[in-house]
Coordinates of C-alpha atoms and ligand atoms in Angstrom, one line a residue:
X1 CA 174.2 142.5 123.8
X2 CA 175.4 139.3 122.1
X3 CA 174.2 137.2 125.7
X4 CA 171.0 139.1 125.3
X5 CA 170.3 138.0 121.8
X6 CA 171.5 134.3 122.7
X7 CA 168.7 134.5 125.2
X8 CA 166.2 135.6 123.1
X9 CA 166.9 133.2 120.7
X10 CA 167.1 130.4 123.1
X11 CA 163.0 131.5 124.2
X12 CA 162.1 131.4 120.2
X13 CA 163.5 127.8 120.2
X14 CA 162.3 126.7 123.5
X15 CA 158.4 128.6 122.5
X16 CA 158.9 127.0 119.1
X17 CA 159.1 123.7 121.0
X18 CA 156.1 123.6 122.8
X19 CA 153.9 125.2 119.9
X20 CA 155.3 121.8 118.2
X21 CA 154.0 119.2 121.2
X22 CA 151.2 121.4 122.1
X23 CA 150.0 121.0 118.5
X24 CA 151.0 117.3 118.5
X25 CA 149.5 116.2 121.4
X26 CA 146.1 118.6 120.3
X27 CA 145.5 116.9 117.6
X28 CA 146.2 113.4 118.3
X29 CA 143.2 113.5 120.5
X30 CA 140.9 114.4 117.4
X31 CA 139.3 111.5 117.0
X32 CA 135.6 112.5 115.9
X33 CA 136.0 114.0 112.2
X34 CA 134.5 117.7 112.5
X35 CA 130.4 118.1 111.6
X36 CA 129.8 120.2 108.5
X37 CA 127.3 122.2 109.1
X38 CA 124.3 121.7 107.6
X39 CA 122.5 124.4 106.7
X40 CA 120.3 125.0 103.1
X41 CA 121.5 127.9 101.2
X42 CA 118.7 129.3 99.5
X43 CA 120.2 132.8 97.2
X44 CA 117.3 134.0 95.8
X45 CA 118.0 133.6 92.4
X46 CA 116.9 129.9 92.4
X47 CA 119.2 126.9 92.7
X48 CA 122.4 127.4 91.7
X49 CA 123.6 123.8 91.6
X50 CA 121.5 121.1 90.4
X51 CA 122.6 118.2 92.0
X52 CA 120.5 115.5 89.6
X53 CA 121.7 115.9 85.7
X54 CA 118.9 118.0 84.4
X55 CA 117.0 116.2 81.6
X56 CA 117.1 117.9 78.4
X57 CA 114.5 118.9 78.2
X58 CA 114.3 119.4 74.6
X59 CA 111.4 121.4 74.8
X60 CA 111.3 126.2 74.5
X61 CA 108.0 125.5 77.2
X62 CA 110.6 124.1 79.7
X63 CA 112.6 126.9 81.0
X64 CA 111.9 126.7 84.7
X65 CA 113.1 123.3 85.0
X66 CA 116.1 123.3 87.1
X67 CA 116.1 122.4 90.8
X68 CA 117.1 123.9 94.0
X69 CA 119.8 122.2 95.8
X70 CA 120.2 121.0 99.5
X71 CA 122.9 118.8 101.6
X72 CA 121.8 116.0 103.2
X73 CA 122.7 115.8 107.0
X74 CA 126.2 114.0 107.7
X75 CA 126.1 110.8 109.1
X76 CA 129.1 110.7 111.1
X77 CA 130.2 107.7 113.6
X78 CA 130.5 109.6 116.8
X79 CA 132.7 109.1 119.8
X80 CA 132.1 110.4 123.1
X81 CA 135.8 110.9 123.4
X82 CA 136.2 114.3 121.7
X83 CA 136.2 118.0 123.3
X84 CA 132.7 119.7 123.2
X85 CA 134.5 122.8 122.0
X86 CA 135.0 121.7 118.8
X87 CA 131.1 120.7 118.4
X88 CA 129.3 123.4 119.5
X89 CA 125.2 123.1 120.3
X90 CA 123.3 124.6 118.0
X91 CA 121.3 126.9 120.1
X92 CA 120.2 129.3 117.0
X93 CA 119.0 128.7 113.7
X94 CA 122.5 129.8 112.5
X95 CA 124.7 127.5 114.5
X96 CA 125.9 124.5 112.2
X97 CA 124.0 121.6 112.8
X98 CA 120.4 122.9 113.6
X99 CA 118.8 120.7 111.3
X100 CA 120.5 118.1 112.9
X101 CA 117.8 116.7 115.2
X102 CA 117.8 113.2 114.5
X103 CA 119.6 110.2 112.6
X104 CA 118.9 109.5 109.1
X105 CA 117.7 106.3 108.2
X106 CA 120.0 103.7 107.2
X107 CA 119.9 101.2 104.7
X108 CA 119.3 101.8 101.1
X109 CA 116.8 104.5 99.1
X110 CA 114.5 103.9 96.3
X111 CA 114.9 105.5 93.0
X112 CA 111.5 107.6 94.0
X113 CA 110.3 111.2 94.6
X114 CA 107.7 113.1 96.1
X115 CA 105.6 114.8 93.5
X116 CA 103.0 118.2 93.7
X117 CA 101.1 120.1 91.4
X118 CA 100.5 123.5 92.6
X119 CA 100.5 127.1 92.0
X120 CA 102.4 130.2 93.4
X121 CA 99.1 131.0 95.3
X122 CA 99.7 127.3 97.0
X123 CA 102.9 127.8 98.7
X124 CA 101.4 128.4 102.0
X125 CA 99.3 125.5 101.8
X126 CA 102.0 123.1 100.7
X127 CA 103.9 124.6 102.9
X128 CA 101.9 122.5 105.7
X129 CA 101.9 119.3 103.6
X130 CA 105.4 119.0 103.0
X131 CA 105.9 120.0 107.2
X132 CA 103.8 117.3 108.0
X133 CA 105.4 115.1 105.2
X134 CA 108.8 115.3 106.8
X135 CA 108.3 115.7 110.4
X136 CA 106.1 112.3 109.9
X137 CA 108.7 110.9 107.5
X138 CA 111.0 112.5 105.0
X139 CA 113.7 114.3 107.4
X140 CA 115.1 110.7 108.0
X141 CA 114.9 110.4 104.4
X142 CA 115.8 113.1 102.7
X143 CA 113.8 111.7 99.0
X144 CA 113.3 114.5 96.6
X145 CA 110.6 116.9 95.8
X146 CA 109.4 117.7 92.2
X147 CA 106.8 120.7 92.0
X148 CA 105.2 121.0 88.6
X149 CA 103.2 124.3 87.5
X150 CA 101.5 125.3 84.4
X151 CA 102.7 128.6 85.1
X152 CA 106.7 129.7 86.2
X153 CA 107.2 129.1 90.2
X154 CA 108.2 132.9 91.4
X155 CA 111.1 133.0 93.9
X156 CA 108.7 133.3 97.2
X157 CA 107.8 129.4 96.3
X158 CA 110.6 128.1 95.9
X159 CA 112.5 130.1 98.8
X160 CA 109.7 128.4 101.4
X161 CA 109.4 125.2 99.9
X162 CA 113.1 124.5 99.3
X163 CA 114.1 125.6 102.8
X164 CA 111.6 122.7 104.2
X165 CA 112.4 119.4 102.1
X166 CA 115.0 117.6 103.0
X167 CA 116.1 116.4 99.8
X168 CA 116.5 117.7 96.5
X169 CA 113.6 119.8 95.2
X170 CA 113.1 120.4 91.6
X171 CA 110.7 122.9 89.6
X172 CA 109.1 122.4 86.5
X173 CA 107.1 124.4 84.1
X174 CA 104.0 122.2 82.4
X175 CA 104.4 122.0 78.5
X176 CA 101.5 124.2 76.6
X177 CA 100.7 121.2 75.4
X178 CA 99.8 119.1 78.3
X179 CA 97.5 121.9 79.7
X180 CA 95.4 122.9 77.1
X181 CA 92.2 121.9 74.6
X182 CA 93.5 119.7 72.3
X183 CA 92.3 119.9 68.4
X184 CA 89.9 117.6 68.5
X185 CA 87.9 119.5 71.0
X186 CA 84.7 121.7 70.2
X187 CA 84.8 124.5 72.2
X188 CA 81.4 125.4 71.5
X189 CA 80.1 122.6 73.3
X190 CA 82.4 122.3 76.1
X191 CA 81.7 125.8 76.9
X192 CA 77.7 124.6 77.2
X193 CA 78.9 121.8 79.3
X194 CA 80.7 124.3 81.9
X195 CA 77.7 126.5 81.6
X196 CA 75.0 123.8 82.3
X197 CA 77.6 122.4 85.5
X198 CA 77.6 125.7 87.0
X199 CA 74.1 126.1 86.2
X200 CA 73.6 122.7 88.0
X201 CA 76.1 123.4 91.0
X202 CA 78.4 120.9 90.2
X203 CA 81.6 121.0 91.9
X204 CA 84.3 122.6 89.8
X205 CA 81.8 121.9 87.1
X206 CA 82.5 125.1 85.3
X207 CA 86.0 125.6 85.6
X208 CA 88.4 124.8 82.5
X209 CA 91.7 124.8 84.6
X210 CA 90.2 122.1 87.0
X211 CA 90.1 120.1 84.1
X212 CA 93.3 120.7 82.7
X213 CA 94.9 119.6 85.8
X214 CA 92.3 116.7 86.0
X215 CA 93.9 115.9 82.4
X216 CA 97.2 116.5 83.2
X217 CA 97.5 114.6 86.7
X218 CA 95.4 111.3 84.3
X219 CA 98.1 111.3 81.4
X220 CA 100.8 113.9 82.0
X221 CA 103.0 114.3 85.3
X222 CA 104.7 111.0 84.7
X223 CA 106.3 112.2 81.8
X224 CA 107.3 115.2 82.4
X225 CA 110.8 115.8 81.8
X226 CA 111.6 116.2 85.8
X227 CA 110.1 112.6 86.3
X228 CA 111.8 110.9 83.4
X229 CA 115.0 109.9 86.1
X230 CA 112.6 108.0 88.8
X231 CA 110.7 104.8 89.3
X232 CA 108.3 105.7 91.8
X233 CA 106.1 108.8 92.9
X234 CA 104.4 110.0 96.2
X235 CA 101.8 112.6 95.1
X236 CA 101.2 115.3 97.9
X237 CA 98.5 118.3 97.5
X238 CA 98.3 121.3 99.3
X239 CA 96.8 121.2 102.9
X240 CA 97.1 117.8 103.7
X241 CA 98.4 116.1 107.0
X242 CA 99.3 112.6 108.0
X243 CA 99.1 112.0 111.6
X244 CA 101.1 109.0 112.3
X245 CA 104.9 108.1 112.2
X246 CA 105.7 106.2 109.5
X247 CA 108.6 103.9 110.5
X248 CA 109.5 102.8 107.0
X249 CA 110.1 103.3 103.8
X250 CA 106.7 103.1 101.6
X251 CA 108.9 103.1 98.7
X252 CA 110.9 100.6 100.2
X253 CA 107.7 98.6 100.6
X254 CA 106.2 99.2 97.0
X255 CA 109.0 98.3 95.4
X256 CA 110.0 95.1 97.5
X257 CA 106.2 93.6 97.4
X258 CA 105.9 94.5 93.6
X259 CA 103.1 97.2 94.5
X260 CA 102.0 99.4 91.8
X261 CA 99.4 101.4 93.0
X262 CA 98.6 102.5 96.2
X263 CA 95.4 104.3 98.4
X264 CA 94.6 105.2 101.6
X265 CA 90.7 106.9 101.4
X266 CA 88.6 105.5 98.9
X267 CA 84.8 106.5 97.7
X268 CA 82.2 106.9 94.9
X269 CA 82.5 109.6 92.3
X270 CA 79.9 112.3 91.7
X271 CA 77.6 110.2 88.9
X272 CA 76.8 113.9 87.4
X273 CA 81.2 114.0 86.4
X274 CA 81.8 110.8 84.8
X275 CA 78.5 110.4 82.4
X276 CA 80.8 107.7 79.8
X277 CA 83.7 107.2 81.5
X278 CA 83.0 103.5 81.9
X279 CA 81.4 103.7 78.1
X280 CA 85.1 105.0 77.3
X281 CA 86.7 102.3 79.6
X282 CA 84.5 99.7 77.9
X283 CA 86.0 100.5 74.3
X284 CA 89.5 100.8 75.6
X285 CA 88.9 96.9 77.0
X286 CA 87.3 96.0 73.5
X287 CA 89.7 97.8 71.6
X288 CA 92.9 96.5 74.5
X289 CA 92.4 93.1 75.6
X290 CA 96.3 92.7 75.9
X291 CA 96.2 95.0 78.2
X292 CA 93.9 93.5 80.8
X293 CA 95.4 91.8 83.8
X294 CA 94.0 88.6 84.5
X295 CA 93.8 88.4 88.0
X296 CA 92.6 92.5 88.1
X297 CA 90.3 94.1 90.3
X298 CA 87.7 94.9 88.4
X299 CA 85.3 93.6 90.9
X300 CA 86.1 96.5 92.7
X301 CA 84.9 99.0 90.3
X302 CA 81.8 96.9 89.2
X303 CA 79.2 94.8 90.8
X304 CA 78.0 93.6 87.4
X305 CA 80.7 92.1 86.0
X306 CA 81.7 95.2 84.4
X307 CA 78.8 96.0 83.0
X308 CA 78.2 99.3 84.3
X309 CA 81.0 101.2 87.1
X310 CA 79.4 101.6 90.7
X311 CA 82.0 104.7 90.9
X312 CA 83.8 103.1 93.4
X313 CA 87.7 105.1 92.9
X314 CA 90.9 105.7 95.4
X315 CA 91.7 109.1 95.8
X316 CA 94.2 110.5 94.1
X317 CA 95.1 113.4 96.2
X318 CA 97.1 110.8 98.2
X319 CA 99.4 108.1 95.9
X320 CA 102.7 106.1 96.5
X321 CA 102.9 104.3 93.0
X322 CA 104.4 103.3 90.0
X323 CA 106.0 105.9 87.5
X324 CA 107.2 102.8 85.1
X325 CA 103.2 101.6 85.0
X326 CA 102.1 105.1 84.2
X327 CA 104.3 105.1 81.2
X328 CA 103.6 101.6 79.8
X329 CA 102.2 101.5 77.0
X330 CA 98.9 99.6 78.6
X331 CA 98.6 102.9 80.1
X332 CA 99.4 105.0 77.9
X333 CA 96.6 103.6 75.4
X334 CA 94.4 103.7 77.9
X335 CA 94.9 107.5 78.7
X336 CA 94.9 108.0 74.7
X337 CA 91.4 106.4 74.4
X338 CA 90.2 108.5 77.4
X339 CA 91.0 111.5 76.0
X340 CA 90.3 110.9 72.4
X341 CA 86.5 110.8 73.6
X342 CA 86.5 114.1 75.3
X343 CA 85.2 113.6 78.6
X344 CA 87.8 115.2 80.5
X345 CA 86.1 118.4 78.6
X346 CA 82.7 117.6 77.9
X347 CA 82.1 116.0 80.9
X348 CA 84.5 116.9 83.9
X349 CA 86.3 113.7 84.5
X350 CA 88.7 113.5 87.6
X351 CA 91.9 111.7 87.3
X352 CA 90.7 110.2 90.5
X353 CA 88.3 107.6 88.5
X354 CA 90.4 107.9 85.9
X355 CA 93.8 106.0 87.6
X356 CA 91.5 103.9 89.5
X357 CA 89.5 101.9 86.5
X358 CA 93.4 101.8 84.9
X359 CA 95.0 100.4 88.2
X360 CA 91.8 97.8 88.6
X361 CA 91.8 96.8 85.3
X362 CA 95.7 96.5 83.8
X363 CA 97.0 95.7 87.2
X364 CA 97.1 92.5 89.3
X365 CA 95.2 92.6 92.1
X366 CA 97.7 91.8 94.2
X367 CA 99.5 95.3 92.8
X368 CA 97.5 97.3 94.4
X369 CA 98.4 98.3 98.2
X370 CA 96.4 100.3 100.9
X371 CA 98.4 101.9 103.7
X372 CA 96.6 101.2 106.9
X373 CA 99.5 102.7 109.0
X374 CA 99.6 106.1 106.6
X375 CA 97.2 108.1 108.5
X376 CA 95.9 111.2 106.0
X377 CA 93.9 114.0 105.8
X378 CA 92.3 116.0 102.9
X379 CA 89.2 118.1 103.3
X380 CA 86.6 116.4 104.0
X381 CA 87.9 112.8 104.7
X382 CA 90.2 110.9 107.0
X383 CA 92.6 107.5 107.5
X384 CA 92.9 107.2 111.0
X385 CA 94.1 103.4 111.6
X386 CA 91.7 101.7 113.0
X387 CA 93.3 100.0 116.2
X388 CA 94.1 101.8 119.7
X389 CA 97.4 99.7 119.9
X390 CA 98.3 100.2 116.4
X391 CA 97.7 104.2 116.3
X392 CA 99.7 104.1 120.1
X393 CA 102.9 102.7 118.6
X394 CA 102.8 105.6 115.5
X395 CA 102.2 108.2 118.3
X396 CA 99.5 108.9 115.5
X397 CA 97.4 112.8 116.6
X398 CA 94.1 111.8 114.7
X399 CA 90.3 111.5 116.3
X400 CA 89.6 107.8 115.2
X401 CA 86.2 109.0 115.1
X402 CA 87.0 110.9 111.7
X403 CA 87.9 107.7 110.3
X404 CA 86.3 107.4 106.7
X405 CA 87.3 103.6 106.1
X406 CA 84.0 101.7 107.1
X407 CA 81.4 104.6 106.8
X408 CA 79.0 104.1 104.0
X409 CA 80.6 106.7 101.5
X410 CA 84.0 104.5 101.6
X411 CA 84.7 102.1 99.3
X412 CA 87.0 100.3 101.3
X413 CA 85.4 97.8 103.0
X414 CA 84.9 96.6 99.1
X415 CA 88.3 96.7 98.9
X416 CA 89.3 94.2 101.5
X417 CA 86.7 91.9 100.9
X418 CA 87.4 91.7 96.9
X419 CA 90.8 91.0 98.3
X420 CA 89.6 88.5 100.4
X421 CA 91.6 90.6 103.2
X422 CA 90.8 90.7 106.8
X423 CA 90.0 93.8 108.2
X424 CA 91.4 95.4 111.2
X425 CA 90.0 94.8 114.3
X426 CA 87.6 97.1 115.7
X427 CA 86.7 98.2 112.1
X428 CA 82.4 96.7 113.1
X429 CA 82.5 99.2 116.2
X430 CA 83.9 101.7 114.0
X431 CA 81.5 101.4 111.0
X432 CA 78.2 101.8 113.3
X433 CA 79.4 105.2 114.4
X434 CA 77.6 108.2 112.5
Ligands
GTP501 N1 99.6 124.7 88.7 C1 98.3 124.6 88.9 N2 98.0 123.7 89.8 C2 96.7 123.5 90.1 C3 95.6 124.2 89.4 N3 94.4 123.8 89.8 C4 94.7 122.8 90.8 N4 96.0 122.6 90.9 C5 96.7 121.7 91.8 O1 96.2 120.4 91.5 C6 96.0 119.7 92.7 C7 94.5 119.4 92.8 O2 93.7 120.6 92.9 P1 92.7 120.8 94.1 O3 92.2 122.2 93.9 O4 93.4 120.5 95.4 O5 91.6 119.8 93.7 P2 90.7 118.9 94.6 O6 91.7 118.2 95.6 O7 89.9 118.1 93.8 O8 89.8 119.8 95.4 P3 90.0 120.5 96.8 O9 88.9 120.0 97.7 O10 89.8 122.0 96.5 O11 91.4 120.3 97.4 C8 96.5 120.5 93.8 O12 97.8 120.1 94.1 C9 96.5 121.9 93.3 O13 97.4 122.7 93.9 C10 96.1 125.2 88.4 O14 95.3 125.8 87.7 N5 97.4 125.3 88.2
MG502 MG1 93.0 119.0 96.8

C-alpha cells in the first residue's frame, strides 16, 4: 500500500513537471500579442459609453445628445512567427476580427468629423452614403460621425448607422430654437410666399421644413453643442456616392494648406429662390467692411463687380470645411444680417448660396479648395475627375461622361479661371459633349 502511494505520488510530481515546461516552453513562443476582437456592440438602448466628454449641453431641447460608441481596429505589429491557432480567420461575421480587412492609416488625425442632417425616414438612404463614405475612405480612418435631427433619432437609426461608421458616432436633437419662425417673421406673408411657390412650381417652394433646414444648415449646425469639440466638418446627405479612392486625408489637406471651404459640383441658383439675397449680402458688406477679405472671390459670384450676383454657388450637399470660420464672428454677422431680412422665409433661400457669397466674400481666395480627386454624386449632378490616368490610379466606378464640371450649368470652369488655375487636361473634349 505505502509502495503504491509512493508511486502515485511520484506520477503527480513527475505530471506536475511537465505541465510546468510544457507551459514554459508554450508560452515563450508567444511572440504576437493576441487580437482583440473587434466587433461594434450595438444594445439597443443607445450607446452606453460615450467615448468624447459629452458637452453640456445646457439646454432641456438637448436630450438625445449622447453618442453611440465603437472600437477602433487594433493596430498590432505582426510576426509571422506565431501559431495560426491562436488567431483564427474570421470566416463569419461573429469571428473576432471581421472588420479587420485592411490597415488603418498611419500618421496623425485631424480634430474633424463627418456631419448629416437627416431624419428617421433617412436611415436607409444614409445608410448608402456613409457605405460609400467608408469603403472609399473612412474605414482606414475611423473620424467620427455626428447626425443632427430636429426630431429624436429612434433606435432603428442609430442601430444601422452606428454598426457602419467606423468611428465614433454621435446623435443630436436640433434646439426649438434653431428650427423654427423666429419673432420677427410675419407668418401671414410667408404663408402667401409658400402659396404663390407652389402655385409657381418652384422647387420645395412651398415647404416650411425645407426652409428650416435651409436656415439651420446656413447659421446653425456649427454650433450645435455636438460640434462645439471639432475644427473641421465633412457634410454628407443621404444618397450620395463618391466613386474614387481617396488616398488621403482631406482633413489632413485642409488643415495643412490653410483651406477653409471646400466644393466639388458647382452651379447657378434658381433666380425665382434668392429674389435679395445679394440685396441682403450688399448691406451686410456696407454695414461689414471688416469683414471682407481682400484678396476674396468675389469675382466668382459677380461679373459686375458686385453689382448684381450671377448665382454662381458650390453645393452644399458636399463640404470639407471650416467649423472655426463658421463660428467667427465675420460669419456670424453675416448669418445675422441674412436672417434678420427674412429671406430664408419670404423667399426660400438655400444655404447653398448662402455659404457660397460668405466663403467668396470673408475668405481668401486662396481658402477656398476644390477636390478634383473626390469623385461625388447627388441627384442630378456628377464629379468624375476628368483624366483617364488620374481616375485609373483611384480605381474610380464613375461614367466620365456624367461629369458636370465643364458643362454649361457648372460654375466651375469660373472657378479655375478666377483662380487663374489650370484646368485638367482633357477638360475641352469633355465640355463639347452634350
Ligand atoms: N431632420 C431633418 N432633416 C431634414 C429635413 N429636411 C431635409 N433634411 C435633411 O437635410 C439635408 C438636405 O435635404 P434634402 O432633402 O436632401 O435637400 P436637397 O439636397 O436640396 O434636395 P434633394 O434633391 O431632395 O436631395 C438632407 O441631409 C436631409 O436628410 C427635415 O425636415 N428634418
Ligand atoms: Mg439632398
Amino acid at each position: 500500500m505505502a509502495a503504491g502511494g509512493a508511486r502515485y505520488v511520484r506520477y503527480i510530481i513527475i505530471s506536475l513537471f511537465v505541465l510546468i515546461v510544457f507551459y514554459f516552453v508554450s508560452s515563450s513562443t508567444d511572440v504576437v500579442p493576441p487580437i482583440k476582437p473587434h466587433i461594434p456592440v450595438y444594445n439597443g438602448n443607445g450607446p452606453s459609453t460615450p467615448k468624447q466628454p459629452t458637452p453640456d449641453h445646457g439646454s432641456t431641447h438637448l436630450t438625445d445628445s449622447t453618442g453611440s460608441t465603437h472600437s477602433s481596429p487594433n493596430s498590432h505589429k505582426v510576426s509571422n512567427n506565431y501559431d495560426p491557432s491562436k488567431y483564427p480567420l474570421a470566416l463569419t461575421p461573429n469571428d473576432p476580427g471581421w472588420n479587420d480587412l485592411s490597415g488603418i492609416a498611419p500618421g496623425p488625425r485631424i480634430n474633424a468629423t463627418f456631419v448629416t442632417l437627416a431624419r428617421n425616414t433617412d436611415v436607409w438612404e444614409i445608410a448608402k452614403s456613409i457605405r460609400h463614405v467608408e469603403d472609399r475612405f473612412n474605414r482606414r480612418y475611423n473620424y467620427d460621425w455626428v447626425f443632427l435631427n430636429d426630431k429624436p433619432f429612434d433606435d432603428l437609426f442609430k442601430k444601422i448607422t452606428s454598426s457602419l461608421v467606423s468611428g465614433k458616432t454621435h446623435y443630436g436633437l436640433i434646439p426649438k430654437e434653431h428650427w423654427s419662425f423666429p419673432e420677427w417673421i410675419d407668418q401671414d406673408k410667408a404663408a402667401k410666399v409658400r402659396q404663390d411657390m407652389k402655385d409657381r412650381k418652384i422647387i420645395y417652394g412651398d415647404s416650411i421644413s425645407y426652409r428650416h433646414m435651409c436656415r439651420f444648415e446656413s447659421g446653425f449646425f456649427f454650433r450645435h453643442p455636438l460640434m462645439m469639440n471639432y475644427e473641421y466638418y465633412w457634410r454628407v446627405e443621404p444618397s450620395v456616392e463618391l466613386f474614387c479612392d481617396i488616398h488621403y486625408d482631406p482633413f489632413r489637406y485642409m488643415h495643412e494648406h490653410k483651406k477653409k471651404y471646400s466644393f466639388v459640383i458647382s452651379l447657378y441658383e434658381y433666380p425665382e429662390t434668392i429674389p435679395t439675397l445679394w440685396d441682403s449680402a450688399r448691406k451686410f458688406m456696407k454695414n461689414h467692411p471688416e469683414h471682407i477679405a481682400e484678396d476674396n472671390l468675389l469675382r466668382f459670384l459677380s461679373d459686375d463687380g458686385g453689382e448684381t450676383y450671377n448665382r454662381c454657388h458650390f453645393w452644399s450637399n458636399f463640404e470639407i470645411g471650416s467649423l472655426e470660420w463658421l463660428r467667427s464672428k465675420a460669419y456670424i454677422d453675416y448669418f445675422e444680417t441674412l436672417d434678420k431680412d427674412g429671406g430664408f422665409f419670404y423667399e426660400r433661400w438655400g444655404d447653398a448660396p448662402v455659404h457660397s457669397i460668405a466663403a467668396g466674400l470673408m475668405l481668401k481666395r486662396e481658402e477656398i479648395h476644390f477636390f478634383n480627386d473626390i469623385a461625388y454624386y447627388h441627384v442630378p449632378f456628377t464629379h468624375c475627375p476628368t483624366g483617364e490616368k488620374l481616375r485609373t490610379a483611384l480605381k474610380c466606378h464613375c461614367n466620365p461622361d456624367d461629369n458636370f464640371d465643364w458643362k454649361g450649368y457648372s460654375c466651375t470652369s469660373k472657378f479655375f479661371d478666377v483662380q487663374g488655375l489650370k484646368k485638367p487636361e482633357g477638360w475641352e473634349e469633355e465640355s463639347k459633349k452634350d
